[in-house]
Amino acid sequence: MSRFRLAFLLGTMVSSNAFAGCDSCLQTSIESASASINSSLSSLKTTVNTNVSATETLNNTISASSSSLVGLLESQNTQMVTAIDAATNKIILSNDKLNKTIINLTDFMTNEISQAMKSEFKVDAYLRTKETLGPQSQPVSGDIAVNRAPLLQQAIVDFETKLADQLVQFKQWALLKGHKDNGQKLRRREVDKKIEELTPQLDKLTQNLLTEQEVEDLLTLIKLMVLPSPKPTDTLEGEDAAEYYRQLQKKTLAFSVLARDVLLRAPLIETKDWQIGYTKVNDIEGRTSLTEFMLSETQRKYFSPEWHLDIKTKTNTGLLREQVYQTNMTNYLLNELIEEERQTLGLLSFQ
């Protein structure tokens, strides 16, 4: 309500009171004026509340809009940052792959160049040494030695194994226990009978190669001849036991020497894939002996015209190789001689 309207109402009430001249009329006028004033104030309050509510609504709308706008901006910023990060990672990954590709390509090219240079060196070396290392410089005996080496190695292992096994059997024969006198006499008769049966086999020791059965018979014969009457060790005491064991050591050494000589003639080396070379090697069912091998590589080779003709055509390198082969064979034979000397000294020491 405006100030002019309020003044007009107050003036009206005063005028009415003045002219009315009565209290009831004045009271009625005042009440009417108060009601009008209250109505106007209520209307004003309602208007003000409406304006306040509208203002709050507007403020809320503005706040919501601001929040939405801020959220939208933040989402856009996040998406933009994510997109930039993804693009950056892709660029970095692409650069890494490109760098690795370049490195791999460089390594490959370097390896290719290196291999080409090595091949060139090999060709150059081959051309420069063709006369020295060519086919004419390689003796046929060299090929034979290379082919025979693993076969000879296996044969030596078999030889040592068989010799050790024979020594075990001899000790078992020498250390029998629990036999009575009557049993010993019976066994001695059987031993004498077996010795008489196998004695003709001794003539086979002149041969360089024996059959498996001949080797077995000779080993049995030697064992019985060296120790025909083993004593039961559980009945020996004191000096008798000491003397028997001393004699047993000497007899064991004697048996090992003789057994070794027999096994050198046993068929131990395979020859089915063996390039024979200049001389023929005797064999039994595809196997030959160490003795036969040594004869083939020494005496027979030197008496072979083919070997001398082969050596005459070789270069200095080929002759040096052949010299190495022959030196190795000489060392092998020297080792055999040293072993025989050691065994001979061992036998003499027990006399």
Short mmCIF file of N, CA and C in Angstrom, two decimals, residues 66-242:
data_model
loop_
_atom_site.label_atom_id
_atom_site.label_comp_id
_atom_site.label_asym_id
_atom_site.label_seq_id
_atom_site.Cartn_x
_atom_site.Cartn_y
_atom_site.Cartn_z
N SER A 66 24.56 -23.34 -12.92
CA SER A 66 26.00 -23.19 -12.72
C SER A 66 26.67 -24.54 -12.46
N SER A 67 26.03 -25.35 -11.57
CA SER A 67 26.58 -26.68 -11.27
C SER A 67 26.66 -27.53 -12.52
N SER A 68 25.55 -27.50 -13.31
CA SER A 68 25.54 -28.28 -14.56
C SER A 68 26.64 -27.83 -15.50
N LEU A 69 26.78 -26.50 -15.58
CA LEU A 69 27.81 -25.96 -16.47
C LEU A 69 29.21 -26.36 -16.00
N VAL A 70 29.42 -26.26 -14.64
CA VAL A 70 30.72 -26.66 -14.10
C VAL A 70 30.98 -28.15 -14.35
N GLY A 71 29.94 -28.98 -14.08
CA GLY A 71 30.10 -30.41 -14.32
C GLY A 71 30.40 -30.72 -15.77
N LEU A 72 29.68 -29.99 -16.67
CA LEU A 72 29.91 -30.18 -18.09
C LEU A 72 31.33 -29.81 -18.47
N LEU A 73 31.79 -28.67 -17.93
CA LEU A 73 33.15 -28.24 -18.23
C LEU A 73 34.19 -29.24 -17.69
N GLU A 74 33.95 -29.73 -16.45
CA GLU A 74 34.88 -30.72 -15.88
C GLU A 74 34.91 -32.00 -16.70
N SER A 75 33.71 -32.47 -17.12
CA SER A 75 33.64 -33.68 -17.94
C SER A 75 34.38 -33.48 -19.26
N GLN A 76 34.16 -32.29 -19.86
CA GLN A 76 34.85 -32.01 -21.12
C GLN A 76 36.36 -31.97 -20.92
N ASN A 77 36.79 -31.34 -19.78
CA ASN A 77 38.22 -31.29 -19.50
C ASN A 77 38.80 -32.69 -19.30
N THR A 78 38.03 -33.52 -18.53
CA THR A 78 38.50 -34.90 -18.29
C THR A 78 38.62 -35.67 -19.59
N GLN A 79 37.58 -35.57 -20.42
CA GLN A 79 37.61 -36.27 -21.72
C GLN A 79 38.76 -35.75 -22.58
N MET A 80 38.96 -34.44 -22.51
CA MET A 80 40.05 -33.88 -23.32
C MET A 80 41.40 -34.37 -22.83
N VAL A 81 41.59 -34.40 -21.47
CA VAL A 81 42.85 -34.89 -20.92
C VAL A 81 43.06 -36.36 -21.25
N THR A 82 41.97 -37.16 -21.11
CA THR A 82 42.06 -38.60 -21.44
C THR A 82 42.43 -38.81 -22.90
N ALA A 83 41.78 -38.04 -23.76
CA ALA A 83 42.07 -38.15 -25.19
C ALA A 83 43.52 -37.77 -25.48
N ILE A 84 43.98 -36.71 -24.79
CA ILE A 84 45.38 -36.29 -25.00
C ILE A 84 46.34 -37.37 -24.51
N ASP A 85 46.04 -37.96 -23.30
CA ASP A 85 46.88 -39.03 -22.78
C ASP A 85 46.92 -40.22 -23.71
N ALA A 86 45.73 -40.62 -24.21
CA ALA A 86 45.67 -41.77 -25.13
C ALA A 86 46.48 -41.49 -26.39
N ALA A 87 46.32 -40.30 -26.92
CA ALA A 87 47.07 -39.94 -28.12
C ALA A 87 48.57 -39.93 -27.84
N THR A 88 48.93 -39.40 -26.66
CA THR A 88 50.35 -39.37 -26.28
C THR A 88 50.91 -40.79 -26.16
N ASN A 89 50.15 -41.69 -25.48
CA ASN A 89 50.60 -43.07 -25.33
C ASN A 89 50.76 -43.76 -26.67
N LYS A 90 49.81 -43.49 -27.58
CA LYS A 90 49.91 -44.09 -28.91
C LYS A 90 51.15 -43.59 -29.64
N ILE A 91 51.41 -42.31 -29.47
CA ILE A 91 52.60 -41.75 -30.13
C ILE A 91 53.87 -42.37 -29.55
N ILE A 92 53.90 -42.48 -28.18
CA ILE A 92 55.07 -43.08 -27.54
C ILE A 92 55.25 -44.53 -27.97
N LEU A 93 54.11 -45.31 -27.98
CA LEU A 93 54.18 -46.71 -28.39
C LEU A 93 54.65 -46.84 -29.83
N SER A 94 54.14 -45.98 -30.67
CA SER A 94 54.56 -46.02 -32.07
C SER A 94 56.04 -45.71 -32.21
N ASN A 95 56.49 -44.74 -31.42
CA ASN A 95 57.92 -44.40 -31.46
C ASN A 95 58.78 -45.56 -30.97
N ASP A 96 58.30 -46.24 -29.86
CA ASP A 96 59.04 -47.39 -29.35
C ASP A 96 59.14 -48.49 -30.39
N LYS A 97 58.00 -48.81 -31.01
CA LYS A 97 58.00 -49.85 -32.03
C LYS A 97 58.90 -49.47 -33.20
N LEU A 98 58.84 -48.20 -33.56
CA LEU A 98 59.69 -47.76 -34.67
C LEU A 98 61.16 -47.87 -34.30
N ASN A 99 61.48 -47.49 -33.05
CA ASN A 99 62.87 -47.59 -32.60
C ASN A 99 63.34 -49.05 -32.58
N LYS A 100 62.45 -49.95 -32.05
CA LYS A 100 62.82 -51.36 -32.03
C LYS A 100 62.99 -51.91 -33.44
N THR A 101 62.13 -51.50 -34.33
CA THR A 101 62.24 -51.95 -35.71
C THR A 101 63.55 -51.49 -36.33
N ILE A 102 63.90 -50.25 -36.03
CA ILE A 102 65.16 -49.72 -36.56
C ILE A 102 66.34 -50.47 -35.97
N ILE A 103 66.28 -50.75 -34.63
CA ILE A 103 67.36 -51.49 -33.99
C ILE A 103 67.48 -52.90 -34.56
N ASN A 104 66.31 -53.60 -34.69
CA ASN A 104 66.33 -54.96 -35.25
C ASN A 104 66.87 -54.96 -36.67
N LEU A 105 66.43 -53.99 -37.45
CA LEU A 105 66.90 -53.90 -38.83
C LEU A 105 68.40 -53.66 -38.87
N THR A 106 68.86 -52.79 -37.96
CA THR A 106 70.30 -52.50 -37.90
C THR A 106 71.08 -53.75 -37.51
N ASP A 107 70.57 -54.47 -36.48
CA ASP A 107 71.24 -55.71 -36.06
C ASP A 107 71.27 -56.74 -37.19
N PHE A 108 70.14 -56.87 -37.87
CA PHE A 108 70.07 -57.83 -38.97
C PHE A 108 71.09 -57.49 -40.05
N MET A 109 71.12 -56.20 -40.40
CA MET A 109 72.06 -55.79 -41.44
C MET A 109 73.50 -56.00 -40.98
N THR A 110 73.75 -55.70 -39.68
CA THR A 110 75.10 -55.91 -39.16
C THR A 110 75.49 -57.39 -39.20
N ASN A 111 74.53 -58.27 -38.80
CA ASN A 111 74.80 -59.71 -38.85
C ASN A 111 75.04 -60.19 -40.27
N GLU A 112 74.22 -59.69 -41.19
CA GLU A 112 74.39 -60.08 -42.59
C GLU A 112 75.77 -59.66 -43.10
N ILE A 113 76.16 -58.45 -42.75
CA ILE A 113 77.47 -57.97 -43.18
C ILE A 113 78.58 -58.82 -42.55
N SER A 114 78.39 -59.14 -41.24
CA SER A 114 79.38 -59.96 -40.56
C SER A 114 79.50 -61.35 -41.18
N GLN A 115 78.32 -61.96 -41.47
CA GLN A 115 78.33 -63.29 -42.08
C GLN A 115 78.97 -63.25 -43.46
N ALA A 116 78.67 -62.20 -44.19
CA ALA A 116 79.26 -62.07 -45.52
C ALA A 116 80.78 -61.94 -45.43
N MET A 117 81.24 -61.16 -44.43
CA MET A 117 82.68 -61.00 -44.26
C MET A 117 83.32 -62.32 -43.86
N LYS A 118 82.63 -63.07 -42.93
CA LYS A 118 83.17 -64.36 -42.52
C LYS A 118 83.24 -65.32 -43.71
N SER A 119 82.18 -65.33 -44.50
CA SER A 119 82.18 -66.20 -45.69
C SER A 119 83.32 -65.82 -46.63
N GLU A 120 83.52 -64.52 -46.75
CA GLU A 120 84.61 -64.07 -47.62
C GLU A 120 85.96 -64.51 -47.07
N PHE A 121 86.10 -64.43 -45.72
CA PHE A 121 87.35 -64.87 -45.10
C PHE A 121 87.56 -66.36 -45.34
N LYS A 122 86.45 -67.15 -45.20
CA LYS A 122 86.56 -68.59 -45.39
C LYS A 122 86.98 -68.93 -46.83
N VAL A 123 86.34 -68.23 -47.77
CA VAL A 123 86.68 -68.48 -49.17
C VAL A 123 88.14 -68.11 -49.43
N ASP A 124 88.54 -66.97 -48.87
CA ASP A 124 89.92 -66.52 -49.07
C ASP A 124 90.89 -67.50 -48.44
N ALA A 125 90.55 -67.96 -47.21
CA ALA A 125 91.43 -68.92 -46.54
C ALA A 125 91.49 -70.23 -47.31
N TYR A 126 90.33 -70.64 -47.83
CA TYR A 126 90.30 -71.90 -48.59
C TYR A 126 91.17 -71.79 -49.85
N LEU A 127 91.07 -70.66 -50.54
CA LEU A 127 91.85 -70.48 -51.75
C LEU A 127 93.34 -70.40 -51.44
N ARG A 128 93.66 -69.76 -50.31
CA ARG A 128 95.08 -69.61 -49.96
C ARG A 128 95.69 -70.91 -49.48
N THR A 129 94.89 -71.80 -48.90
CA THR A 129 95.44 -73.04 -48.31
C THR A 129 94.98 -74.28 -49.06
N LYS A 130 94.47 -74.10 -50.25
CA LYS A 130 93.97 -75.26 -51.00
C LYS A 130 95.07 -76.28 -51.23
N GLU A 131 96.27 -75.80 -51.53
CA GLU A 131 97.37 -76.72 -51.80
C GLU A 131 97.80 -77.46 -50.54
N THR A 132 97.73 -76.74 -49.38
CA THR A 132 98.21 -77.34 -48.13
C THR A 132 97.16 -78.24 -47.49
N LEU A 133 95.88 -77.81 -47.54
CA LEU A 133 94.83 -78.54 -46.84
C LEU A 133 93.87 -79.26 -47.79
N GLY A 134 94.20 -79.34 -49.04
CA GLY A 134 93.31 -79.99 -50.00
C GLY A 134 93.32 -81.50 -49.87
N PRO A 135 92.57 -82.18 -50.74
CA PRO A 135 92.46 -83.65 -50.66
C PRO A 135 93.81 -84.36 -50.74
N GLN A 136 94.76 -83.81 -51.49
CA GLN A 136 96.04 -84.48 -51.65
C GLN A 136 96.89 -84.44 -50.38
N SER A 137 96.52 -83.57 -49.43
CA SER A 137 97.31 -83.47 -48.21
C SER A 137 96.82 -84.42 -47.12
N GLN A 138 95.68 -85.09 -47.33
CA GLN A 138 95.08 -85.95 -46.31
C GLN A 138 95.39 -87.41 -46.63
N PRO A 139 96.24 -88.06 -45.84
CA PRO A 139 96.53 -89.47 -46.10
C PRO A 139 95.29 -90.33 -45.86
N VAL A 140 95.20 -91.40 -46.63
CA VAL A 140 94.10 -92.34 -46.41
C VAL A 140 94.17 -92.91 -45.01
N SER A 141 95.38 -93.09 -44.50
CA SER A 141 95.52 -93.64 -43.16
C SER A 141 94.91 -92.73 -42.12
N GLY A 142 94.87 -91.41 -42.40
CA GLY A 142 94.21 -90.49 -41.48
C GLY A 142 92.74 -90.77 -41.36
N ASP A 143 92.08 -91.00 -42.49
CA ASP A 143 90.66 -91.35 -42.46
C ASP A 143 90.44 -92.65 -41.69
N ILE A 144 91.35 -93.60 -41.86
CA ILE A 144 91.22 -94.88 -41.17
C ILE A 144 91.33 -94.68 -39.66
N ALA A 145 92.30 -93.87 -39.25
CA ALA A 145 92.52 -93.66 -37.82
C ALA A 145 91.31 -93.00 -37.18
N VAL A 146 90.72 -92.02 -37.87
CA VAL A 146 89.54 -91.35 -37.33
C VAL A 146 88.38 -92.32 -37.21
N ASN A 147 88.24 -93.19 -38.19
CA ASN A 147 87.15 -94.15 -38.17
C ASN A 147 87.34 -95.21 -37.07
N ARG A 148 88.56 -95.58 -36.83
CA ARG A 148 88.83 -96.65 -35.88
C ARG A 148 88.87 -96.17 -34.42
N ALA A 149 89.07 -94.88 -34.22
CA ALA A 149 89.29 -94.37 -32.87
C ALA A 149 88.17 -94.74 -31.90
N PRO A 150 86.88 -94.46 -32.19
CA PRO A 150 85.84 -94.83 -31.22
C PRO A 150 85.70 -96.34 -31.04
N LEU A 151 85.96 -97.11 -32.09
CA LEU A 151 85.89 -98.57 -31.97
C LEU A 151 87.00 -99.08 -31.07
N LEU A 152 88.19 -98.50 -31.22
CA LEU A 152 89.32 -98.91 -30.38
C LEU A 152 89.05 -98.51 -28.92
N GLN A 153 88.49 -97.35 -28.71
CA GLN A 153 88.19 -96.89 -27.35
C GLN A 153 87.23 -97.85 -26.65
N GLN A 154 86.17 -98.25 -27.35
CA GLN A 154 85.20 -99.17 -26.78
C GLN A 154 85.84 -100.53 -26.49
N ALA A 155 86.73 -100.96 -27.37
CA ALA A 155 87.39 -102.25 -27.17
C ALA A 155 88.29 -102.22 -25.94
N ILE A 156 88.98 -101.11 -25.70
CA ILE A 156 89.85 -101.00 -24.53
C ILE A 156 89.01 -101.04 -23.25
N VAL A 157 87.85 -100.39 -23.26
CA VAL A 157 86.95 -100.44 -22.10
C VAL A 157 86.50 -101.88 -21.84
N ASP A 158 86.11 -102.58 -22.90
CA ASP A 158 85.69 -103.98 -22.74
C ASP A 158 86.84 -104.84 -22.22
N PHE A 159 88.05 -104.57 -22.71
CA PHE A 159 89.22 -105.34 -22.28
C PHE A 159 89.46 -105.16 -20.78
N GLU A 160 89.47 -103.91 -20.30
CA GLU A 160 89.70 -103.65 -18.87
C GLU A 160 88.59 -104.25 -18.02
N THR A 161 87.35 -104.22 -18.50
CA THR A 161 86.22 -104.77 -17.75
C THR A 161 86.34 -106.28 -17.61
N LYS A 162 86.67 -106.94 -18.72
CA LYS A 162 86.80 -108.40 -18.68
C LYS A 162 87.97 -108.83 -17.79
N LEU A 163 89.07 -108.08 -17.82
CA LEU A 163 90.22 -108.43 -16.99
C LEU A 163 89.87 -108.28 -15.50
N ALA A 164 89.19 -107.22 -15.15
CA ALA A 164 88.78 -107.02 -13.75
C ALA A 164 87.83 -108.13 -13.30
N ASP A 165 86.92 -108.55 -14.19
CA ASP A 165 85.98 -109.61 -13.86
C ASP A 165 86.70 -110.94 -13.63
N GLN A 166 87.72 -111.22 -14.42
CA GLN A 166 88.50 -112.46 -14.25
C GLN A 166 89.26 -112.46 -12.93
N LEU A 167 89.76 -111.31 -12.49
CA LEU A 167 90.45 -111.23 -11.21
C LEU A 167 89.49 -111.49 -10.06
N VAL A 168 88.27 -111.00 -10.17
CA VAL A 168 87.25 -111.26 -9.15
C VAL A 168 86.95 -112.75 -9.07
N GLN A 169 86.80 -113.39 -10.23
CA GLN A 169 86.51 -114.83 -10.25
C GLN A 169 87.68 -115.63 -9.66
N PHE A 170 88.91 -115.19 -9.94
CA PHE A 170 90.07 -115.91 -9.40
C PHE A 170 90.10 -115.82 -7.87
N LYS A 171 89.80 -114.63 -7.32
CA LYS A 171 89.79 -114.47 -5.86
C LYS A 171 88.67 -115.28 -5.22
N GLN A 172 87.53 -115.37 -5.89
CA GLN A 172 86.45 -116.19 -5.37
C GLN A 172 86.85 -117.67 -5.33
N TRP A 173 87.58 -118.10 -6.35
CA TRP A 173 88.08 -119.49 -6.39
C TRP A 173 89.12 -119.73 -5.28
N ALA A 174 89.93 -118.71 -5.01
CA ALA A 174 91.01 -118.88 -4.04
C ALA A 174 90.54 -118.79 -2.60
N LEU A 175 89.38 -118.21 -2.34
CA LEU A 175 88.92 -117.98 -0.97
C LEU A 175 87.69 -118.81 -0.63
N LEU A 176 87.67 -120.03 -1.11
CA LEU A 176 86.55 -120.91 -0.78
C LEU A 176 86.59 -121.26 0.71
N LYS A 177 85.41 -121.48 1.28
CA LYS A 177 85.33 -121.77 2.71
C LYS A 177 84.47 -123.01 2.96
N GLY A 178 84.73 -123.69 4.10
CA GLY A 178 83.86 -124.75 4.58
C GLY A 178 84.00 -126.07 3.86
N HIS A 179 85.13 -126.36 3.22
CA HIS A 179 85.31 -127.63 2.52
C HIS A 179 86.16 -128.57 3.38
N LYS A 180 85.70 -129.77 3.51
CA LYS A 180 86.43 -130.77 4.29
C LYS A 180 87.54 -131.39 3.45
N ASP A 181 88.40 -132.15 4.13
CA ASP A 181 89.53 -132.77 3.45
C ASP A 181 89.08 -133.68 2.30
N ASN A 182 88.07 -134.52 2.57
CA ASN A 182 87.59 -135.41 1.51
C ASN A 182 87.11 -134.62 0.31
N GLY A 183 86.41 -133.51 0.58
CA GLY A 183 85.92 -132.67 -0.51
C GLY A 183 87.06 -132.04 -1.28
N GLN A 184 88.14 -131.68 -0.61
CA GLN A 184 89.29 -131.07 -1.27
C GLN A 184 89.98 -132.06 -2.20
N LYS A 185 90.07 -133.29 -1.75
CA LYS A 185 90.70 -134.31 -2.58
C LYS A 185 89.90 -134.59 -3.84
N LEU A 186 88.58 -134.65 -3.67
CA LEU A 186 87.70 -134.87 -4.82
C LEU A 186 87.81 -133.71 -5.80
N ARG A 187 87.84 -132.52 -5.25
CA ARG A 187 87.93 -131.36 -6.13
C ARG A 187 89.26 -131.34 -6.85
N ARG A 188 90.36 -131.74 -6.21
CA ARG A 188 91.67 -131.76 -6.86
C ARG A 188 91.69 -132.74 -8.02
N ARG A 189 91.03 -133.88 -7.86
CA ARG A 189 90.96 -134.83 -8.97
C ARG A 189 90.21 -134.23 -10.15
N GLU A 190 89.13 -133.51 -9.85
CA GLU A 190 88.38 -132.87 -10.93
C GLU A 190 89.21 -131.78 -11.60
N VAL A 191 90.00 -131.05 -10.81
CA VAL A 191 90.87 -130.02 -11.37
C VAL A 191 91.93 -130.63 -12.28
N ASP A 192 92.57 -131.69 -11.83
CA ASP A 192 93.58 -132.34 -12.67
C ASP A 192 92.98 -132.84 -13.98
N LYS A 193 91.77 -133.34 -13.90
CA LYS A 193 91.09 -133.83 -15.11
C LYS A 193 90.81 -132.69 -16.08
N LYS A 194 90.39 -131.54 -15.54
CA LYS A 194 90.08 -130.38 -16.38
C LYS A 194 91.35 -129.79 -16.99
N ILE A 195 92.45 -129.80 -16.24
CA ILE A 195 93.72 -129.29 -16.76
C ILE A 195 94.19 -130.16 -17.92
N GLU A 196 94.09 -131.46 -17.76
CA GLU A 196 94.49 -132.38 -18.83
C GLU A 196 93.63 -132.16 -20.08
N GLU A 197 92.36 -131.88 -19.86
CA GLU A 197 91.45 -131.67 -21.00
C GLU A 197 91.76 -130.38 -21.76
N LEU A 198 92.12 -129.33 -21.03
CA LEU A 198 92.28 -128.02 -21.66
C LEU A 198 93.72 -127.68 -22.04
N THR A 199 94.68 -128.48 -21.63
CA THR A 199 96.09 -128.16 -21.91
C THR A 199 96.38 -127.98 -23.40
N PRO A 200 95.79 -128.74 -24.31
CA PRO A 200 96.06 -128.50 -25.74
C PRO A 200 95.70 -127.09 -26.21
N GLN A 201 94.84 -126.41 -25.46
CA GLN A 201 94.45 -125.05 -25.86
C GLN A 201 95.61 -124.06 -25.74
N LEU A 202 96.67 -124.45 -24.99
CA LEU A 202 97.80 -123.53 -24.84
C LEU A 202 98.46 -123.19 -26.18
N ASP A 203 98.35 -124.12 -27.15
CA ASP A 203 98.94 -123.85 -28.47
C ASP A 203 98.26 -122.67 -29.15
N LYS A 204 97.02 -122.35 -28.74
CA LYS A 204 96.30 -121.24 -29.37
C LYS A 204 96.89 -119.87 -29.01
N LEU A 205 97.75 -119.85 -27.98
CA LEU A 205 98.33 -118.56 -27.60
C LEU A 205 99.30 -118.02 -28.64
N THR A 206 99.63 -118.82 -29.64
CA THR A 206 100.47 -118.33 -30.74
C THR A 206 99.65 -117.55 -31.76
N GLN A 207 98.35 -117.61 -31.67
CA GLN A 207 97.48 -116.91 -32.62
C GLN A 207 97.18 -115.49 -32.13
N ASN A 208 96.92 -114.61 -33.08
CA ASN A 208 96.62 -113.22 -32.75
C ASN A 208 95.13 -112.98 -32.49
N LEU A 209 94.29 -113.93 -32.89
CA LEU A 209 92.84 -113.77 -32.73
C LEU A 209 92.24 -115.11 -32.32
N LEU A 210 91.48 -115.10 -31.22
CA LEU A 210 90.85 -116.31 -30.71
C LEU A 210 89.33 -116.14 -30.70
N THR A 211 88.63 -117.27 -30.68
CA THR A 211 87.18 -117.22 -30.54
C THR A 211 86.82 -117.00 -29.08
N GLU A 212 85.55 -116.68 -28.84
CA GLU A 212 85.09 -116.47 -27.46
C GLU A 212 85.26 -117.74 -26.62
N GLN A 213 84.97 -118.90 -27.22
CA GLN A 213 85.09 -120.16 -26.48
C GLN A 213 86.55 -120.46 -26.17
N GLU A 214 87.44 -120.22 -27.12
CA GLU A 214 88.86 -120.45 -26.88
C GLU A 214 89.39 -119.53 -25.76
N VAL A 215 88.93 -118.31 -25.74
CA VAL A 215 89.34 -117.38 -24.68
C VAL A 215 88.86 -117.88 -23.32
N GLU A 216 87.61 -118.33 -23.25
CA GLU A 216 87.06 -118.83 -22.00
C GLU A 216 87.80 -120.07 -21.51
N ASP A 217 88.11 -121.00 -22.43
CA ASP A 217 88.83 -122.22 -22.05
C ASP A 217 90.23 -121.89 -21.54
N LEU A 218 90.92 -120.98 -22.18
CA LEU A 218 92.28 -120.63 -21.77
C LEU A 218 92.28 -119.93 -20.41
N LEU A 219 91.31 -119.07 -20.15
CA LEU A 219 91.23 -118.39 -18.85
C LEU A 219 90.96 -119.40 -17.73
N THR A 220 90.10 -120.38 -18.01
CA THR A 220 89.85 -121.43 -17.01
C THR A 220 91.09 -122.27 -16.75
N LEU A 221 91.78 -122.63 -17.84
CA LEU A 221 93.00 -123.43 -17.71
C LEU A 221 94.07 -122.68 -16.91
N ILE A 222 94.26 -121.41 -17.18
CA ILE A 222 95.27 -120.63 -16.46
C ILE A 222 94.93 -120.53 -14.98
N LYS A 223 93.65 -120.31 -14.67
CA LYS A 223 93.23 -120.22 -13.27
C LYS A 223 93.55 -121.51 -12.52
N LEU A 224 93.25 -122.66 -13.14
CA LEU A 224 93.48 -123.95 -12.47
C LEU A 224 94.96 -124.27 -12.37
N MET A 225 95.76 -123.88 -13.36
CA MET A 225 97.18 -124.16 -13.32
C MET A 225 97.89 -123.28 -12.28
N VAL A 226 97.47 -122.02 -12.16
CA VAL A 226 98.09 -121.12 -11.19
C VAL A 226 97.73 -121.52 -9.77
N LEU A 227 96.48 -121.91 -9.53
CA LEU A 227 96.04 -122.27 -8.18
C LEU A 227 95.16 -123.53 -8.26
N PRO A 228 95.76 -124.72 -8.34
CA PRO A 228 94.96 -125.94 -8.47
C PRO A 228 94.26 -126.34 -7.17
N SER A 229 94.84 -125.99 -6.01
CA SER A 229 94.26 -126.45 -4.74
C SER A 229 94.10 -125.28 -3.77
N PRO A 230 93.05 -124.49 -3.91
CA PRO A 230 92.83 -123.40 -2.94
C PRO A 230 92.48 -123.98 -1.57
N LYS A 231 92.95 -123.32 -0.53
CA LYS A 231 92.72 -123.80 0.83
C LYS A 231 91.51 -123.09 1.43
N PRO A 232 90.73 -123.81 2.25
CA PRO A 232 89.60 -123.15 2.93
C PRO A 232 90.12 -122.14 3.95
N THR A 233 89.89 -120.88 3.72
CA THR A 233 90.46 -119.83 4.56
C THR A 233 89.90 -119.81 5.97
N ASP A 234 88.70 -120.41 6.18
CA ASP A 234 88.13 -120.40 7.53
C ASP A 234 88.81 -121.40 8.46
N THR A 235 89.69 -122.25 7.89
CA THR A 235 90.42 -123.22 8.73
C THR A 235 91.86 -122.80 8.97
N LEU A 236 92.30 -121.70 8.33
CA LEU A 236 93.69 -121.25 8.45
C LEU A 236 93.83 -120.28 9.61
N GLU A 237 94.94 -120.41 10.32
CA GLU A 237 95.20 -119.52 11.45
C GLU A 237 96.69 -119.19 11.52
N GLY A 238 96.99 -118.07 12.12
CA GLY A 238 98.37 -117.71 12.42
C GLY A 238 99.26 -117.66 11.20
N GLU A 239 100.42 -118.32 11.29
CA GLU A 239 101.41 -118.28 10.22
C GLU A 239 100.91 -118.95 8.95
N ASP A 240 100.10 -119.99 9.10
CA ASP A 240 99.56 -120.66 7.92
C ASP A 240 98.70 -119.70 7.09
N ALA A 241 97.88 -118.93 7.77
CA ALA A 241 97.03 -117.96 7.07
C ALA A 241 97.87 -116.88 6.41
N ALA A 242 98.89 -116.38 7.13
CA ALA A 242 99.74 -115.34 6.56
C ALA A 242 100.49 -115.83 5.33
#
